[in-house]
PDB file of C-alpha atoms and ligand atoms in Angstrom:
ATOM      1  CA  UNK D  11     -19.445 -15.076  29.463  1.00  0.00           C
ATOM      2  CA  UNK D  12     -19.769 -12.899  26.494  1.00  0.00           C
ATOM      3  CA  UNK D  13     -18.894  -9.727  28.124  1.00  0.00           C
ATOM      4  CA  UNK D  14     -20.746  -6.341  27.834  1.00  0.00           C
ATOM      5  CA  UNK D  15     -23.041  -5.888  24.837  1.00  0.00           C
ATOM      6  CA  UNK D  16     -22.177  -2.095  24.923  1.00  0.00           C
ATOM      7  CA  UNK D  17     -18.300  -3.056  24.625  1.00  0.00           C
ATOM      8  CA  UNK D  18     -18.692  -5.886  22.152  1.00  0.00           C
ATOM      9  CA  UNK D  19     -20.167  -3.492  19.699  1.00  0.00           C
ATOM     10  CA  UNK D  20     -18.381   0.038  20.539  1.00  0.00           C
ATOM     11  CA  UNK D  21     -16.717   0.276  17.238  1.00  0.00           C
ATOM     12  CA  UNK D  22     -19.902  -0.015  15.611  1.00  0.00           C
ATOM     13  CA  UNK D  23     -21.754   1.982  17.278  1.00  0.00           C
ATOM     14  CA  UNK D  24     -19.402   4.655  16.733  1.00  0.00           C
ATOM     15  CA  UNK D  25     -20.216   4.398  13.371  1.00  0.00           C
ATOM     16  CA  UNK D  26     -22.872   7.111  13.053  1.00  0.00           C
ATOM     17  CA  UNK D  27     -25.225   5.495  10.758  1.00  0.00           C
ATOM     18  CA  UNK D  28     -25.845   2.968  13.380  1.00  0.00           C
ATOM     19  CA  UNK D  29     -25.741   4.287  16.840  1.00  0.00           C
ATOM     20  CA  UNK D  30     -27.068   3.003  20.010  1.00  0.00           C
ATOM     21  CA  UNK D  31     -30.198   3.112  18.628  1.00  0.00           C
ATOM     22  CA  UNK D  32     -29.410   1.347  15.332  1.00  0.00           C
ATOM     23  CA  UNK D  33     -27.620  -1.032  17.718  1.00  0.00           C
ATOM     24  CA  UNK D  34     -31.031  -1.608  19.461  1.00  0.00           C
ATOM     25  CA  UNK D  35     -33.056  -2.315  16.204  1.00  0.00           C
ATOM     26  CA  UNK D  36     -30.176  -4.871  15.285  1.00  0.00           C
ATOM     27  CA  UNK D  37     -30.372  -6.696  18.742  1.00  0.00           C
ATOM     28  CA  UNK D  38     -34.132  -7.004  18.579  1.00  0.00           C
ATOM     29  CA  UNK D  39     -34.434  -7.854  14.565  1.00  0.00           C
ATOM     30  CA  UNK D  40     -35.049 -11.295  13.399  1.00  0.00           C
ATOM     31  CA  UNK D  41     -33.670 -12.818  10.398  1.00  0.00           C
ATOM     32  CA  UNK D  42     -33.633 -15.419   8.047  1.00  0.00           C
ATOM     33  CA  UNK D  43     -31.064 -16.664   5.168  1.00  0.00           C
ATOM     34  CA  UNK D  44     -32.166 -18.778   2.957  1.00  0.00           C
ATOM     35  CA  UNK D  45     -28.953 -20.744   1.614  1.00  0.00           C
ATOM     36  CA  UNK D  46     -25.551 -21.227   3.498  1.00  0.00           C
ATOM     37  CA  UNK D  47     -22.978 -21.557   0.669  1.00  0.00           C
ATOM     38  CA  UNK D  48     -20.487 -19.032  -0.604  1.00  0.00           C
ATOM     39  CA  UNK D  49     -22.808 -15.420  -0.290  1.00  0.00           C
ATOM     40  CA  UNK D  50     -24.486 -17.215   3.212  1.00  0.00           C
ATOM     41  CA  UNK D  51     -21.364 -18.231   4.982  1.00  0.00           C
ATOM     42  CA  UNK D  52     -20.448 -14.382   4.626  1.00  0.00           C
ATOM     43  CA  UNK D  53     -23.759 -12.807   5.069  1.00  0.00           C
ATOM     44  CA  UNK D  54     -24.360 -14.980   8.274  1.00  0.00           C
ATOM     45  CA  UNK D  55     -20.937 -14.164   9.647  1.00  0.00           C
ATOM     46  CA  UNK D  56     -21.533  -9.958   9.071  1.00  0.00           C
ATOM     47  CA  UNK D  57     -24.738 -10.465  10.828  1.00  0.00           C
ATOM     48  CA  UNK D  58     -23.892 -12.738  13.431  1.00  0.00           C
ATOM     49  CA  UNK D  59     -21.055 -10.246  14.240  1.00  0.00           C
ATOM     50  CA  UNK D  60     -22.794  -7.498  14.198  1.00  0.00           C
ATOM     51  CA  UNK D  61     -25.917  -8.341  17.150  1.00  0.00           C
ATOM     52  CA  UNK D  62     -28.737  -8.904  14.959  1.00  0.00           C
ATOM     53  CA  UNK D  63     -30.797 -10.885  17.512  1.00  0.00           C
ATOM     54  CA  UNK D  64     -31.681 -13.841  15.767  1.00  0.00           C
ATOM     55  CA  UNK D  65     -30.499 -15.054  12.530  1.00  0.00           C
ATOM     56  CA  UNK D  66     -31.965 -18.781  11.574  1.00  0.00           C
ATOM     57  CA  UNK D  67     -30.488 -20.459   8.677  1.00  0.00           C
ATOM     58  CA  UNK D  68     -31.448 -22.996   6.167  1.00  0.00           C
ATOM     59  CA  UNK D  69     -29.575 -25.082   3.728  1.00  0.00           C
ATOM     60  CA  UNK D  70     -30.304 -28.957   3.271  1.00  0.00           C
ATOM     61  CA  UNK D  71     -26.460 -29.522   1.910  1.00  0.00           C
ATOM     62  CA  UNK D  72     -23.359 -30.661   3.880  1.00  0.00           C
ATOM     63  CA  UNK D  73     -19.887 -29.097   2.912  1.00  0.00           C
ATOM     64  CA  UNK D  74     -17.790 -30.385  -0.434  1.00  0.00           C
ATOM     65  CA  UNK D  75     -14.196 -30.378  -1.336  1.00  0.00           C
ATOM     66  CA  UNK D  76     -14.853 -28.112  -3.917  1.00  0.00           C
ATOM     67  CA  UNK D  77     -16.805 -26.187  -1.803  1.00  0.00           C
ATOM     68  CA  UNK D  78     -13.758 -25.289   0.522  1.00  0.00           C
ATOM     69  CA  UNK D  79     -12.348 -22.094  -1.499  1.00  0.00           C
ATOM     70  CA  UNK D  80     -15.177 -20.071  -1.119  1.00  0.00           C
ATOM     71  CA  UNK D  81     -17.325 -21.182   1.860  1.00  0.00           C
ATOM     72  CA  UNK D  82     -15.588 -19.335   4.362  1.00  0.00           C
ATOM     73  CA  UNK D  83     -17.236 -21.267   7.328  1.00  0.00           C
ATOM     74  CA  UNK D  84     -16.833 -24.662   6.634  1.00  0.00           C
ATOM     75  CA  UNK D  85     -13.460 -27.163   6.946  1.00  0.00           C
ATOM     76  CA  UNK D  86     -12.070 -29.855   5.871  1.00  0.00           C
ATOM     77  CA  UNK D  87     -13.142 -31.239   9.176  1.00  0.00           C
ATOM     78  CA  UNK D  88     -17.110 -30.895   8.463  1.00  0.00           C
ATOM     79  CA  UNK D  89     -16.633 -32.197   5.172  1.00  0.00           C
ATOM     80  CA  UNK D  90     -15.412 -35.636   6.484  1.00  0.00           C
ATOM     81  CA  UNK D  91     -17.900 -35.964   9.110  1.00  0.00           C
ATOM     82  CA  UNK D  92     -20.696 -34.798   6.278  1.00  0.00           C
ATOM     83  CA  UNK D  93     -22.150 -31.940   9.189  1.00  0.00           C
ATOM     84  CA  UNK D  94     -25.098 -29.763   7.474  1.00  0.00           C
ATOM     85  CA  UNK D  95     -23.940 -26.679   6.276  1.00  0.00           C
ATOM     86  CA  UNK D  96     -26.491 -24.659   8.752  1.00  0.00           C
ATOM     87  CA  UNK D  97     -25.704 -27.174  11.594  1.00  0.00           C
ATOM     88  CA  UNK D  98     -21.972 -26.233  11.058  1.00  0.00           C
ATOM     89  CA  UNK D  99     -22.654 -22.410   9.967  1.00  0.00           C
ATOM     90  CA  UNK D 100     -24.100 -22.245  13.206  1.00  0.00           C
ATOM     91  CA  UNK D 101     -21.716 -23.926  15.520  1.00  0.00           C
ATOM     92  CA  UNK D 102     -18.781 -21.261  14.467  1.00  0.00           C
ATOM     93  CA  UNK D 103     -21.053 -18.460  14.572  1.00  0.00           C
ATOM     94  CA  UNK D 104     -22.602 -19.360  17.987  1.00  0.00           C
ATOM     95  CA  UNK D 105     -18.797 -18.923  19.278  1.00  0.00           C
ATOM     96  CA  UNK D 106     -18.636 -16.285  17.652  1.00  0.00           C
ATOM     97  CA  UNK D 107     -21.391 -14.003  19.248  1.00  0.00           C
ATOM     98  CA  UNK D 108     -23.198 -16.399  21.941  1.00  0.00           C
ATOM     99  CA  UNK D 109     -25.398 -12.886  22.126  1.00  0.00           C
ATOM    100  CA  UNK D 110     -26.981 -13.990  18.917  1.00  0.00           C
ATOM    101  CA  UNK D 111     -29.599 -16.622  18.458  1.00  0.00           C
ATOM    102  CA  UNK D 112     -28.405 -18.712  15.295  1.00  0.00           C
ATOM    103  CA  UNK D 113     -30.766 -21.426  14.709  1.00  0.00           C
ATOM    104  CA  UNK D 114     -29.863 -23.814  11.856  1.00  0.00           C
ATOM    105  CA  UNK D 115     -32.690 -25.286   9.990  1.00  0.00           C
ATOM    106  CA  UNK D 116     -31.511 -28.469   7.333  1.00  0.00           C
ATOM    107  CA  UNK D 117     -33.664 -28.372   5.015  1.00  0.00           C
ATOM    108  CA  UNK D 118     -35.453 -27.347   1.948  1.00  0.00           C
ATOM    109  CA  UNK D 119     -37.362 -24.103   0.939  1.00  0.00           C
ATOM    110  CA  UNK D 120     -40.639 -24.013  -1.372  1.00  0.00           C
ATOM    111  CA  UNK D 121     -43.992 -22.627  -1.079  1.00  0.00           C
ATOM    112  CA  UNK D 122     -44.820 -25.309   1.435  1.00  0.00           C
ATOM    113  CA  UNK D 123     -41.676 -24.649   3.691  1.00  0.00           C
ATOM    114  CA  UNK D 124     -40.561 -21.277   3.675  1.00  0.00           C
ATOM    115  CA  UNK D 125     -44.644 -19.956   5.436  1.00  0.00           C
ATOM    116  CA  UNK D 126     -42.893 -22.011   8.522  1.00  0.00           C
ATOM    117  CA  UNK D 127     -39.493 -21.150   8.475  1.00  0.00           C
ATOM    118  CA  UNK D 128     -40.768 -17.441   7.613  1.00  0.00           C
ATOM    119  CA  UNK D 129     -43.825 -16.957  10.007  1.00  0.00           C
ATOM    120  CA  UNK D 130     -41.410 -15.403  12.761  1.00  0.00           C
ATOM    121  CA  UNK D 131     -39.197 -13.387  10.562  1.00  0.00           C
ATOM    122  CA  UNK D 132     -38.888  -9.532  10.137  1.00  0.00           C
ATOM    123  CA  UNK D 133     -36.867 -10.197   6.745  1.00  0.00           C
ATOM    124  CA  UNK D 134     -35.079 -12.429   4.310  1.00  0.00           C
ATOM    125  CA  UNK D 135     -31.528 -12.420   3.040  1.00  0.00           C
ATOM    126  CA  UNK D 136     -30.926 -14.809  -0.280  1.00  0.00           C
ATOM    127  CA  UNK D 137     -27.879 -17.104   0.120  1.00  0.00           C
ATOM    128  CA  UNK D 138     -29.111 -19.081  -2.620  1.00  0.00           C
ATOM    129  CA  UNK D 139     -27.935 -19.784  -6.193  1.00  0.00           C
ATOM    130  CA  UNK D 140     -31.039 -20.903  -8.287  1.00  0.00           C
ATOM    131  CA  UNK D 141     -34.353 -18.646  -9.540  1.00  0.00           C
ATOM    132  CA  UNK D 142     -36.474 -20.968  -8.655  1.00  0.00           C
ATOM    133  CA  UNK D 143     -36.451 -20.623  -4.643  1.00  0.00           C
ATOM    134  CA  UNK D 144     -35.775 -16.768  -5.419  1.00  0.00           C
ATOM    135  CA  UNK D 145     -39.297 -16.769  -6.979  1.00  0.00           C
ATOM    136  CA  UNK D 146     -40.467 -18.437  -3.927  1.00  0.00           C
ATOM    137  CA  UNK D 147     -38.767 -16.177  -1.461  1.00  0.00           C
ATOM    138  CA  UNK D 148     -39.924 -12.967  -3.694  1.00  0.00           C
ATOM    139  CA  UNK D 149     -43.925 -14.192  -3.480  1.00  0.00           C
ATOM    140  CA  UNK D 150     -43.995 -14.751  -0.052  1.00  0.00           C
ATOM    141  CA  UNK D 151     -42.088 -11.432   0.687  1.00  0.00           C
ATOM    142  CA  UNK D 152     -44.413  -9.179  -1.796  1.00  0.00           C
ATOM    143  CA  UNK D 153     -47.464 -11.057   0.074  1.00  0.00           C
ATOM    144  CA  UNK D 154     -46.175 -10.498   3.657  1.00  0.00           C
ATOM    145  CA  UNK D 155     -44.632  -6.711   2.879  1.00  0.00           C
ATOM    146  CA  UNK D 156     -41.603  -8.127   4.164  1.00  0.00           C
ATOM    147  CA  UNK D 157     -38.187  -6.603   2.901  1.00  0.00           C
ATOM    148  CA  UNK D 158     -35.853  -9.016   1.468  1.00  0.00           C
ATOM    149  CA  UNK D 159     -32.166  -8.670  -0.353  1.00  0.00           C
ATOM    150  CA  UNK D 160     -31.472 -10.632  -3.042  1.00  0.00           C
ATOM    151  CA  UNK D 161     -27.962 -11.564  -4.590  1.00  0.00           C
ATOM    152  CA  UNK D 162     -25.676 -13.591  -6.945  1.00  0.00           C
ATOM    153  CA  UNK D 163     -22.640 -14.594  -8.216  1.00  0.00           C
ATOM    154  CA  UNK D 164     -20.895 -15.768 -11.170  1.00  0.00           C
ATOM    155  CA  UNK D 165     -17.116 -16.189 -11.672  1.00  0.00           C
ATOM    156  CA  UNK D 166     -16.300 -12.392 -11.100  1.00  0.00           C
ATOM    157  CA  UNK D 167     -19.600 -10.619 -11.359  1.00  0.00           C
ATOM    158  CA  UNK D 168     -22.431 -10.525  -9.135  1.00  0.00           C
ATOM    159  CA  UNK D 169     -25.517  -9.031  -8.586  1.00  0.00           C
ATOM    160  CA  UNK D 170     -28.154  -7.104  -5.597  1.00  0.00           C
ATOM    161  CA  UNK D 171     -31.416  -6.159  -5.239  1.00  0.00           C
ATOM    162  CA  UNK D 172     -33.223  -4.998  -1.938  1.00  0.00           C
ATOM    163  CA  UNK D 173     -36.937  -5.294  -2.374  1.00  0.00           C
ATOM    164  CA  UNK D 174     -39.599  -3.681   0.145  1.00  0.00           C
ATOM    165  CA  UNK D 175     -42.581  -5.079  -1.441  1.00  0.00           C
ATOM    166  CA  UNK D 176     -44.786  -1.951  -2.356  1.00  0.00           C
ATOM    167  CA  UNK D 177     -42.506   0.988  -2.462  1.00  0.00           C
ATOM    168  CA  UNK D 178     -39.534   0.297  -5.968  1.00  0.00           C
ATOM    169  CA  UNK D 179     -39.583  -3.024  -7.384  1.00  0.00           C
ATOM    170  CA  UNK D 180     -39.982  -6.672  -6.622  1.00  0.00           C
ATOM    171  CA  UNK D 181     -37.287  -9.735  -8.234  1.00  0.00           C
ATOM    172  CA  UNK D 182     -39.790 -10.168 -10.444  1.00  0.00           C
ATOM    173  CA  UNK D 183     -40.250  -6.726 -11.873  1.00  0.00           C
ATOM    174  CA  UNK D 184     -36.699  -7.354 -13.186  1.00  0.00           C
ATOM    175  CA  UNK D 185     -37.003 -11.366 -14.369  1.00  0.00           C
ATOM    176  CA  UNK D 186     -40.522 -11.557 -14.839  1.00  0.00           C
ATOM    177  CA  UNK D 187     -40.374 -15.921 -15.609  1.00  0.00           C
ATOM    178  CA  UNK D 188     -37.909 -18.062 -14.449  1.00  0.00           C
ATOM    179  CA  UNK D 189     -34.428 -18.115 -16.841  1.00  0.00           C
ATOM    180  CA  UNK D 190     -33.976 -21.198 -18.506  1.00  0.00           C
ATOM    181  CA  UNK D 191     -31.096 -22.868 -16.467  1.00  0.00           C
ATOM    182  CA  UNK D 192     -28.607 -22.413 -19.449  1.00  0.00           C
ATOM    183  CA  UNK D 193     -29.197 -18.531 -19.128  1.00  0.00           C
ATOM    184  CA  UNK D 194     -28.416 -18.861 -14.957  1.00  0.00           C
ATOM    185  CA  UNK D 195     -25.774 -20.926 -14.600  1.00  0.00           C
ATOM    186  CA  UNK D 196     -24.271 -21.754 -11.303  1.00  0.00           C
ATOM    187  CA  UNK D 197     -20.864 -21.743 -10.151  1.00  0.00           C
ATOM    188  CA  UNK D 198     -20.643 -25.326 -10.366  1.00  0.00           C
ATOM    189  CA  UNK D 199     -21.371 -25.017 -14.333  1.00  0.00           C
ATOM    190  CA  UNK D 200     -19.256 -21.379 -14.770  1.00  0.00           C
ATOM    191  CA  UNK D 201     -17.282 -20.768 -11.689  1.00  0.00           C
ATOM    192  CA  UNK D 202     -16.758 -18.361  -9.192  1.00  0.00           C
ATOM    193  CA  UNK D 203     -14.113 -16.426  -7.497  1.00  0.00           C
ATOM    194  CA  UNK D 204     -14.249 -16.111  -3.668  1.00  0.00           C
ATOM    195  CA  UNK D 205     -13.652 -12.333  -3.661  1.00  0.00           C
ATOM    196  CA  UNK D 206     -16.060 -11.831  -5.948  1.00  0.00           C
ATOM    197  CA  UNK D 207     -18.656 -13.530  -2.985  1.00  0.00           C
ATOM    198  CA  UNK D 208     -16.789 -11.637  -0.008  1.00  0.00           C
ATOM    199  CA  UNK D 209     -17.834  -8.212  -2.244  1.00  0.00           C
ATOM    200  CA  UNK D 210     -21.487  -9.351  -2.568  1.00  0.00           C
ATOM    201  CA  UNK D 211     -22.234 -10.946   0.290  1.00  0.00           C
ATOM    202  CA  UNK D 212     -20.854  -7.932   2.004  1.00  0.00           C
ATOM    203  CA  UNK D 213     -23.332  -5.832   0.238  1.00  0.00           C
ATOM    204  CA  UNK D 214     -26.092  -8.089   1.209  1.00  0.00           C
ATOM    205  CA  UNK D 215     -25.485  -8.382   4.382  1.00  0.00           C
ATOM    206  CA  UNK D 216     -25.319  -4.023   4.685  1.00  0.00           C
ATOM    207  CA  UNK D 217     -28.564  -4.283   2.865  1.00  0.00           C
ATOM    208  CA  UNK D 218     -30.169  -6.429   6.002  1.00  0.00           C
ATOM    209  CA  UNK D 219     -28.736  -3.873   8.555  1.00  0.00           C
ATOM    210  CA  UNK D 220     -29.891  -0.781   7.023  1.00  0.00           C
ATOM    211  CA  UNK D 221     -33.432  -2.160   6.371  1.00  0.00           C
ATOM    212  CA  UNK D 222     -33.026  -2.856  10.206  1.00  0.00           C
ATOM    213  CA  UNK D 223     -31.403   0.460  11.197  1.00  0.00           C
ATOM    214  CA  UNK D 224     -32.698   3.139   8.802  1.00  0.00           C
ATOM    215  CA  UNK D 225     -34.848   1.554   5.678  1.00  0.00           C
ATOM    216  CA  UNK D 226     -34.487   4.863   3.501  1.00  0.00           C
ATOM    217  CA  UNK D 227     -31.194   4.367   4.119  1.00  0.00           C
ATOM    218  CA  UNK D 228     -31.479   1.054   1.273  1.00  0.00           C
ATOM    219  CA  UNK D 229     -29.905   0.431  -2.319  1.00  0.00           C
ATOM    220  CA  UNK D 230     -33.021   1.009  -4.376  1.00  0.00           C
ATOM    221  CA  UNK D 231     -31.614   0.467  -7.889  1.00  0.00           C
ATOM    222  CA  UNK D 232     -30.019  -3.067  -9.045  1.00  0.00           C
ATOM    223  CA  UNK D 233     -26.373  -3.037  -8.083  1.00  0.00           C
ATOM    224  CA  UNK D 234     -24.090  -4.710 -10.851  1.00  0.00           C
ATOM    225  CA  UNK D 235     -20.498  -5.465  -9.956  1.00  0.00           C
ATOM    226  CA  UNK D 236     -17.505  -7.535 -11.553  1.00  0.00           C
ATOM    227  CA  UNK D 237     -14.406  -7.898  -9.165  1.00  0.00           C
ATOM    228  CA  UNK D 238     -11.561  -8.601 -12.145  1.00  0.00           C
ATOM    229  CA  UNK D 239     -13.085  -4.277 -13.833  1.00  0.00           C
ATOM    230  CA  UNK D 240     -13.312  -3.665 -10.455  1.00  0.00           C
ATOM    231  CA  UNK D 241     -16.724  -1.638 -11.666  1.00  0.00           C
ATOM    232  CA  UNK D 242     -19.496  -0.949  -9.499  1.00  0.00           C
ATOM    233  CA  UNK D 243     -22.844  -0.104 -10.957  1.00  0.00           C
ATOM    234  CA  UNK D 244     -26.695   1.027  -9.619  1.00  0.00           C
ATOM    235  CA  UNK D 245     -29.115   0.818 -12.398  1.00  0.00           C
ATOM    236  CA  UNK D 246     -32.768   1.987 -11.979  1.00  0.00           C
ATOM    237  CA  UNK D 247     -35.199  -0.545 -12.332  1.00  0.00           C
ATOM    238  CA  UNK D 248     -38.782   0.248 -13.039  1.00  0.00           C
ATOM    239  CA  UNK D 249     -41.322  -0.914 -11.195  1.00  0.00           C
ATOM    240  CA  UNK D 250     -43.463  -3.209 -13.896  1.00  0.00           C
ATOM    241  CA  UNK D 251     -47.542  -2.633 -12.953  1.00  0.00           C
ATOM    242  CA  UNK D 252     -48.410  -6.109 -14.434  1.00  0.00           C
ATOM    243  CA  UNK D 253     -45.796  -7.532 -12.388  1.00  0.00           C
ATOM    244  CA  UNK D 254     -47.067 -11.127 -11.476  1.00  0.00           C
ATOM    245  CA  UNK D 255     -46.145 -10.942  -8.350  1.00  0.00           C
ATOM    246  CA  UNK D 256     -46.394  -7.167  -7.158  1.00  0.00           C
ATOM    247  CA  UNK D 257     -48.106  -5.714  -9.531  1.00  0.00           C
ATOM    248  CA  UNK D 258     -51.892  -5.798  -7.495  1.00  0.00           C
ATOM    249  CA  UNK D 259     -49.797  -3.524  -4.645  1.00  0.00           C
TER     250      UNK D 259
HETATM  251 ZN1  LIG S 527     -42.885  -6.783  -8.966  1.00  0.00          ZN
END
């Protein structure tokens, strides 16, 4: 048995900002995370923990070696018996909080996938680490209305966004065409250090619950941070009224 909802979450309730109310909207909000790597393995954990009521997760990879020092979810274990990151993902996390519906989902996400993994969803969380399915995620969000959070990493700097398509700015206000992979490289070109995920993961996943709890409540510039300065940045970003993708809103 999991026990009482009300006691599983009493510490967060307490927390003001959510509330039993907040509580409510979390229990009743359905999400979806594209990409279960180093930001996803901590985003779904935060929101698995906390009671949002379904969280469905999709990554077509299984866990590597090298994967092991940042992908808090996975072990040695699933890496020898090749399990799919979201098959795994959600294995842990449905022990975790058997309250939540985790649904794992291996596969891949493009404009013919994500209508189908999406259809269901209230908003989107990117676990990702390319532009290209980032596009993807930001023109079907702008076209639905439906909030998402995007976020990255490299070595010790990262970077968040949360987009409610029609009020501030989309992804692609900010990159308007996809970077030339040499100008986005990915940590298994440049690196990355785990703490520097835990930090922006973290504020990804707070990004979900307040656009579930209290929307007004969201980061509305571009948050820049780098874990060895141990800065933390919000710079406005314009929205851009030729925007390709939101710029008919
Ligand atoms: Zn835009």
């Amino acid at each position: 048995m999991s026990g009482d909802p009300l006691e599983r979450y009493s510490r967060q309730i307490l927390v003001p900002q959510i509330g039993r109310a907040g509580q409510e909207r979390l229990s009743a909000a359905r999400v979806g995370l594209v990409g279960c790597g180093a930001l996803g393995c901590v985003i779904s954990t935060h929101l698995v923990r906390a009671g949002v009521g379904l969280v469905r997760i999709v990554d077509k990879d299984c866990p590597e070696i090298h994967n092991l020092h940042r992908q808090i979810l996975f072990t040695e274990d699933h890496v020898a018996r090749r399990i799919p990151k979201a098959e795994a993902a959600a294995a842990v996390l449905s022990g975790a909080n058997s309250q939540v519906a985790v649904e794992p989902v291996v596969g891949v996400i493009d404009e013919k996938t994500l209508p189908r993994f999406a259809e269901d969803l209230d908003l989107l969380v990117d676990g990702t680490d390319n532009f290209p399915t980032r596009f993807v995620m930001n023109d079907y969000a702008v076209r639905r209305g439906m909030p998402w959070v995007y976020g990255g990493v490299i070595r010790t700097s990262g970077m968040s966004m949360t987009i409610l398509p029609g009020d501030g700015p989309c992804l692609r206000c900010l990159v308007r065409e996809l970077p030339r992979p040499e100008h986005s490289p990915n940590a298994d070109v440049a690196g990355v250090l785990s703490t520097t995920v835990a930090v922006l993961a973290s504020i990804e996943a707070g990004e979900v619950i307040k656009l579930i709890v209290d929307p007004d409540a969201r980061n509305k510039g571009l948050v820049l941070l780098d874990i060895w300065d141990l800065t933390l940045d919000r710079i406005e970003v314009p929205r851009d009224p030729d925007c390709p993708s939101c710029g008919g809103l």
